[in-house]
Amino acid sequence: MWEYTDKVKDHFLNPRNVGTLEDADGVGEVGSLACGDALTLYIKVDDEGKISDAKFQTFGCASAIASSSALTEMLIGKTVEEAEKISNKDIAEYLGGLPREKMHCSVMGQEALEQAIKNMRGEAPSKMEHSHEGELICECFGVFDEEILHAIKENDLKTVEDVTNFTKAGGGCGKCIPDLERLLAEAHGEGVCPTPSSKPAFPAEGMTNIQRMHLIESVIDNDVRPKLQADGGNIELVDIDRDAVVVRFLGMCSGCPSSQATLKNLVETALREKVDPALTVREG
Amino acid sequence: MKTIYLDNNATTQVDPAVFEAMKPYFTELYGNPSSMHRFGGQVGVKLKEARASVANLLGCAPEEIIFTSCGSESDNTAIRSALAARPERRHIITTAVEHPAILSLCKFLEKRDGYEVTYLGTDDRGRLDLDEYKAAIRPDTAIVSIMWANNETGNIHPIEEMAKIAKEHDVFFHTDAVQAVGKVDIDLSKVPVDMLSLSGHKLHGPKGVGALFVRKRLPFRPYLIGGHQERSRRAGTENTTGIIALGKACELAREHMKEENTEVKRLRDKLETGLLKAIPDTKLNGDPEHRLPNTTNISFGYVEGEAILLMIDQMGIAASSGSACTSGSLEPSHVLRAMGVPFTFAHGSIRFSLSRFNTEEEIDFVIETLPPIIKNLRKLSPFSADKKAPACTKSFSE
């Protein structure tokens, strides 16, 4: 059972602006039946450059239908310039959020919008096609490098799992996962340090999730544990969930009134300095 | 709103008589059957009865039944036991359409322990090819594991014939019969399988109890090591309430077997025919001639399964789908893919699985409710029969 917000449910059960526009100024078609979801978006623009009407047809799950419906509602009344700024994040936020596994539905909406605007300007056919320079990364779902890089930057994606949730790439046979790791490293290399620099901003930058987990483990083993053991205590790594590190205190440390201070001053400081400043540590 | 429950291959309602039978063993007769006192001993007597009831349903001896915690445990125990008993054999044969309990285990054994696994394919109706099977058997094949009936399509595989072939080649044969037990006749005095898995909650028993049939004199290596329970074949204090309930469920399954294959089948056929007739661009998945009496798997072209499920959920109808969005991954069901069901249909597949608790009115309601829902979803869809869908860069077979 997927957990959807009331707004997603509402847009799924009562979708707005369903249909086609015969005299559309721009049409964007993305996805395909084989891929499991597809969206055709129609926009009509008035003399003042405002989107006067938008309609859609969607094949897909509840969140795909809701994202498309929400998108049309967001578009109507906006100028094309304003509409161009709508990101997949905006669509998801408009719906009160989407399950992480379903974020690719909002990405599909954003891509259809981009395509429809290009089509309106005469820059592209309605159907999304990829430039030949682009590299096909995920053969299962037909995802190109440019889409993946765009999604990584737009949504600040950090892990391969994230990339799959947002673009579907890697969700099939899994053969392209090394490529996704490479693109993640590439995107973050550029995104975090605008000036080319060989020195990463922090030790875990550009690392894969697995590499980062190993680094966290080794910092706990080598830097944190010996200090606690000196006081008759110990620490155990319980879980790593994105930026949240969960640990458990053992021995003298467990139940020690100053364990909260130890947590912040010793463990968190070490991990932030030696792995990633975004990390937070809590007891689990 | 009343729930119309058509997802009985996922789990079933505990029969009220089963619940009554297990109840006293929670609060009053809670003794440990291994204890020396009569208080525990009387529970042991009930376990013996339950074992006889399960054996009676399967046509085997009570000593050939090992109680477990679930179908997955039975499956894991069977495969690992066969591999441990003949360590020099490094090959496994199974099918591409097995339940994850077998499929994931085989993938794991392949990856971690270096076993070789042959995954038998199916034709477009999900039927296995006996010639392909015979050709796959090797001198170093340790075990064949083939499900009796498929959970998604309800297809029944030719287990008797396949087990005989394995026997001729001196290869152990296991069958995951979780979906078949209680729905179709099984007579292990005639079908020479070596091991068979079943699960309580698929036949109106509770969750958390299963059983593994192990044929007499078959080499066996336990999976759970510990106490002497189950004649040292499965350690751990017996799930007394669950086992007593499973015994009762098997007894009832025997009584209802005829009804399952007449009345439940009639309602299933009515539902299937009704939907296929009322809704254009629909397709039946599976082998209509060799199928469980309670299951139908129908694809509704040009619409997506999760959307259908959530729409019918609004009307109180519970079913399941092989669509990508509901399979827990981004790809549609591995069973439908193995069968080569075209994408146009795989994403919109819905499985309805009935039980003896369904009524004629419920089926009539579903036949009435589905067509407008599909029609509305198709109105939303950019695809239709006359507007052919563009191809994706998909690489897996259509």
Short mmCIF file of N, CA and C in Angstrom, two decimals, chain B residues 4-8 262-279 282-284 291 293-300 312 317-320 350-355 358-371:
data_model
loop_
_atom_site.label_atom_id
_atom_site.label_comp_id
_atom_site.label_asym_id
_atom_site.label_seq_id
_atom_site.Cartn_x
_atom_site.Cartn_y
_atom_site.Cartn_z
N ILE B 4 -14.89 -6.44 -0.25
CA ILE B 4 -15.04 -7.63 -1.10
C ILE B 4 -13.64 -8.15 -1.33
N TYR B 5 -13.33 -9.23 -0.64
CA TYR B 5 -11.95 -9.68 -0.60
C TYR B 5 -11.67 -10.70 -1.70
N LEU B 6 -10.94 -10.25 -2.73
CA LEU B 6 -10.60 -11.13 -3.85
C LEU B 6 -9.08 -11.23 -3.98
N ASP B 7 -8.42 -11.35 -2.83
CA ASP B 7 -6.96 -11.43 -2.82
C ASP B 7 -6.51 -12.63 -1.98
N ASN B 8 -7.21 -13.75 -2.17
CA ASN B 8 -6.97 -14.92 -1.32
C ASN B 8 -5.67 -15.65 -1.63
N THR B 262 -16.02 -26.64 -7.46
CA THR B 262 -17.29 -26.45 -8.17
C THR B 262 -17.79 -25.03 -7.95
N GLU B 263 -18.13 -24.70 -6.70
CA GLU B 263 -18.75 -23.41 -6.42
C GLU B 263 -17.76 -22.24 -6.57
N VAL B 264 -16.60 -22.37 -5.96
CA VAL B 264 -15.61 -21.28 -6.08
C VAL B 264 -15.22 -21.13 -7.55
N LYS B 265 -15.03 -22.26 -8.21
CA LYS B 265 -14.65 -22.22 -9.63
C LYS B 265 -15.76 -21.56 -10.47
N ARG B 266 -17.00 -21.88 -10.13
CA ARG B 266 -18.12 -21.29 -10.88
C ARG B 266 -18.10 -19.76 -10.74
N LEU B 267 -17.89 -19.28 -9.52
CA LEU B 267 -17.85 -17.83 -9.30
C LEU B 267 -16.66 -17.20 -10.01
N ARG B 268 -15.52 -17.89 -9.96
CA ARG B 268 -14.33 -17.39 -10.67
C ARG B 268 -14.62 -17.27 -12.17
N ASP B 269 -15.23 -18.34 -12.72
CA ASP B 269 -15.52 -18.32 -14.15
C ASP B 269 -16.51 -17.22 -14.50
N LYS B 270 -17.47 -17.03 -13.60
CA LYS B 270 -18.47 -15.98 -13.85
C LYS B 270 -17.80 -14.60 -13.88
N LEU B 271 -16.93 -14.39 -12.91
CA LEU B 271 -16.21 -13.11 -12.83
C LEU B 271 -15.36 -12.90 -14.09
N GLU B 272 -14.62 -13.95 -14.44
CA GLU B 272 -13.71 -13.87 -15.59
C GLU B 272 -14.48 -13.59 -16.88
N THR B 273 -15.49 -14.41 -17.13
CA THR B 273 -16.27 -14.25 -18.37
C THR B 273 -16.94 -12.88 -18.38
N GLY B 274 -17.49 -12.50 -17.23
CA GLY B 274 -18.19 -11.22 -17.13
C GLY B 274 -17.28 -10.06 -17.49
N LEU B 275 -16.08 -10.06 -16.93
CA LEU B 275 -15.17 -8.94 -17.17
C LEU B 275 -14.64 -8.95 -18.60
N LEU B 276 -14.26 -10.14 -19.07
CA LEU B 276 -13.71 -10.21 -20.43
C LEU B 276 -14.75 -9.78 -21.46
N LYS B 277 -16.02 -10.07 -21.15
CA LYS B 277 -17.09 -9.73 -22.09
C LYS B 277 -17.42 -8.24 -22.03
N ALA B 278 -17.43 -7.71 -20.82
CA ALA B 278 -17.90 -6.34 -20.66
C ALA B 278 -16.85 -5.30 -21.03
N ILE B 279 -15.58 -5.68 -20.99
CA ILE B 279 -14.53 -4.67 -21.18
C ILE B 279 -13.68 -5.03 -22.40
N THR B 282 -9.17 -6.60 -23.22
CA THR B 282 -8.74 -7.33 -22.03
C THR B 282 -8.21 -8.68 -22.47
N LYS B 283 -7.39 -9.27 -21.62
CA LYS B 283 -6.72 -10.51 -22.03
C LYS B 283 -6.54 -11.35 -20.78
N LEU B 284 -6.77 -12.64 -20.91
CA LEU B 284 -6.57 -13.55 -19.79
C LEU B 284 -5.11 -13.99 -19.77
N ARG B 291 -5.42 -24.83 -14.25
CA ARG B 291 -5.39 -23.66 -13.39
C ARG B 291 -6.07 -23.94 -12.06
N PRO B 293 -8.74 -23.41 -9.19
CA PRO B 293 -10.14 -23.03 -9.42
C PRO B 293 -10.50 -21.63 -8.94
N ASN B 294 -9.60 -21.02 -8.16
CA ASN B 294 -9.98 -19.74 -7.53
C ASN B 294 -9.35 -18.51 -8.15
N THR B 295 -8.42 -18.71 -9.10
CA THR B 295 -7.59 -17.59 -9.55
C THR B 295 -7.90 -17.19 -10.99
N THR B 296 -7.96 -15.88 -11.22
CA THR B 296 -7.96 -15.40 -12.59
C THR B 296 -7.06 -14.17 -12.66
N ASN B 297 -6.29 -14.09 -13.74
CA ASN B 297 -5.38 -12.97 -13.91
C ASN B 297 -5.72 -12.31 -15.25
N ILE B 298 -6.23 -11.09 -15.15
CA ILE B 298 -6.73 -10.41 -16.35
C ILE B 298 -5.96 -9.12 -16.57
N SER B 299 -5.56 -8.91 -17.83
CA SER B 299 -4.88 -7.66 -18.17
C SER B 299 -5.86 -6.72 -18.84
N PHE B 300 -5.86 -5.48 -18.38
CA PHE B 300 -6.67 -4.44 -18.97
C PHE B 300 -5.72 -3.53 -19.74
N ILE B 312 -10.54 0.60 -7.48
CA ILE B 312 -11.49 -0.41 -6.98
C ILE B 312 -11.45 -0.47 -5.45
N ILE B 317 -13.20 -3.09 -3.07
CA ILE B 317 -12.75 -4.35 -3.68
C ILE B 317 -11.24 -4.49 -3.50
N ALA B 318 -10.81 -5.62 -2.94
CA ALA B 318 -9.39 -5.87 -2.71
C ALA B 318 -8.88 -6.93 -3.68
N ALA B 319 -7.89 -6.55 -4.50
CA ALA B 319 -7.27 -7.51 -5.42
C ALA B 319 -5.79 -7.15 -5.48
N SER B 320 -5.04 -7.73 -6.41
CA SER B 320 -3.63 -7.33 -6.52
C SER B 320 -3.24 -7.24 -7.98
N ILE B 350 -4.40 -7.51 -13.40
CA ILE B 350 -5.01 -7.62 -12.07
C ILE B 350 -5.29 -9.08 -11.78
N ARG B 351 -4.89 -9.51 -10.56
CA ARG B 351 -5.20 -10.87 -10.14
C ARG B 351 -6.36 -10.84 -9.16
N PHE B 352 -7.40 -11.61 -9.50
CA PHE B 352 -8.50 -11.81 -8.57
C PHE B 352 -8.39 -13.24 -8.06
N SER B 353 -8.33 -13.42 -6.74
CA SER B 353 -8.28 -14.78 -6.21
C SER B 353 -9.37 -14.94 -5.15
N LEU B 354 -10.24 -15.90 -5.41
CA LEU B 354 -11.45 -16.07 -4.61
C LEU B 354 -11.26 -17.10 -3.51
N SER B 355 -12.27 -17.22 -2.66
CA SER B 355 -12.28 -18.27 -1.65
C SER B 355 -13.72 -18.70 -1.43
N ASN B 358 -16.47 -16.03 -0.60
CA ASN B 358 -17.05 -15.05 -1.54
C ASN B 358 -18.46 -15.45 -1.93
N THR B 359 -19.27 -14.43 -2.23
CA THR B 359 -20.67 -14.70 -2.58
C THR B 359 -20.97 -14.26 -4.01
N GLU B 360 -22.07 -14.75 -4.50
CA GLU B 360 -22.56 -14.40 -5.83
C GLU B 360 -22.74 -12.87 -5.95
N GLU B 361 -23.32 -12.27 -4.90
CA GLU B 361 -23.58 -10.81 -4.93
C GLU B 361 -22.28 -10.04 -5.09
N GLU B 362 -21.26 -10.52 -4.38
CA GLU B 362 -19.97 -9.82 -4.48
C GLU B 362 -19.44 -9.85 -5.91
N ILE B 363 -19.53 -11.02 -6.52
CA ILE B 363 -19.02 -11.17 -7.88
C ILE B 363 -19.83 -10.30 -8.84
N ASP B 364 -21.15 -10.29 -8.65
CA ASP B 364 -21.99 -9.44 -9.50
C ASP B 364 -21.60 -7.97 -9.35
N PHE B 365 -21.31 -7.57 -8.11
CA PHE B 365 -20.93 -6.18 -7.85
C PHE B 365 -19.63 -5.83 -8.59
N VAL B 366 -18.67 -6.75 -8.57
CA VAL B 366 -17.39 -6.48 -9.23
C VAL B 366 -17.59 -6.38 -10.75
N ILE B 367 -18.41 -7.29 -11.29
CA ILE B 367 -18.64 -7.27 -12.74
C ILE B 367 -19.32 -5.96 -13.15
N GLU B 368 -20.10 -5.42 -12.25
CA GLU B 368 -20.80 -4.17 -12.52
C GLU B 368 -19.87 -2.96 -12.36
N THR B 369 -19.00 -3.04 -11.37
CA THR B 369 -18.20 -1.89 -10.97
C THR B 369 -16.99 -1.66 -11.86
N LEU B 370 -16.39 -2.75 -12.32
CA LEU B 370 -15.12 -2.62 -13.05
C LEU B 370 -15.23 -1.85 -14.38
N PRO B 371 -16.21 -2.18 -15.24
CA PRO B 371 -16.20 -1.54 -16.56
C PRO B 371 -16.14 -0.01 -16.55
#
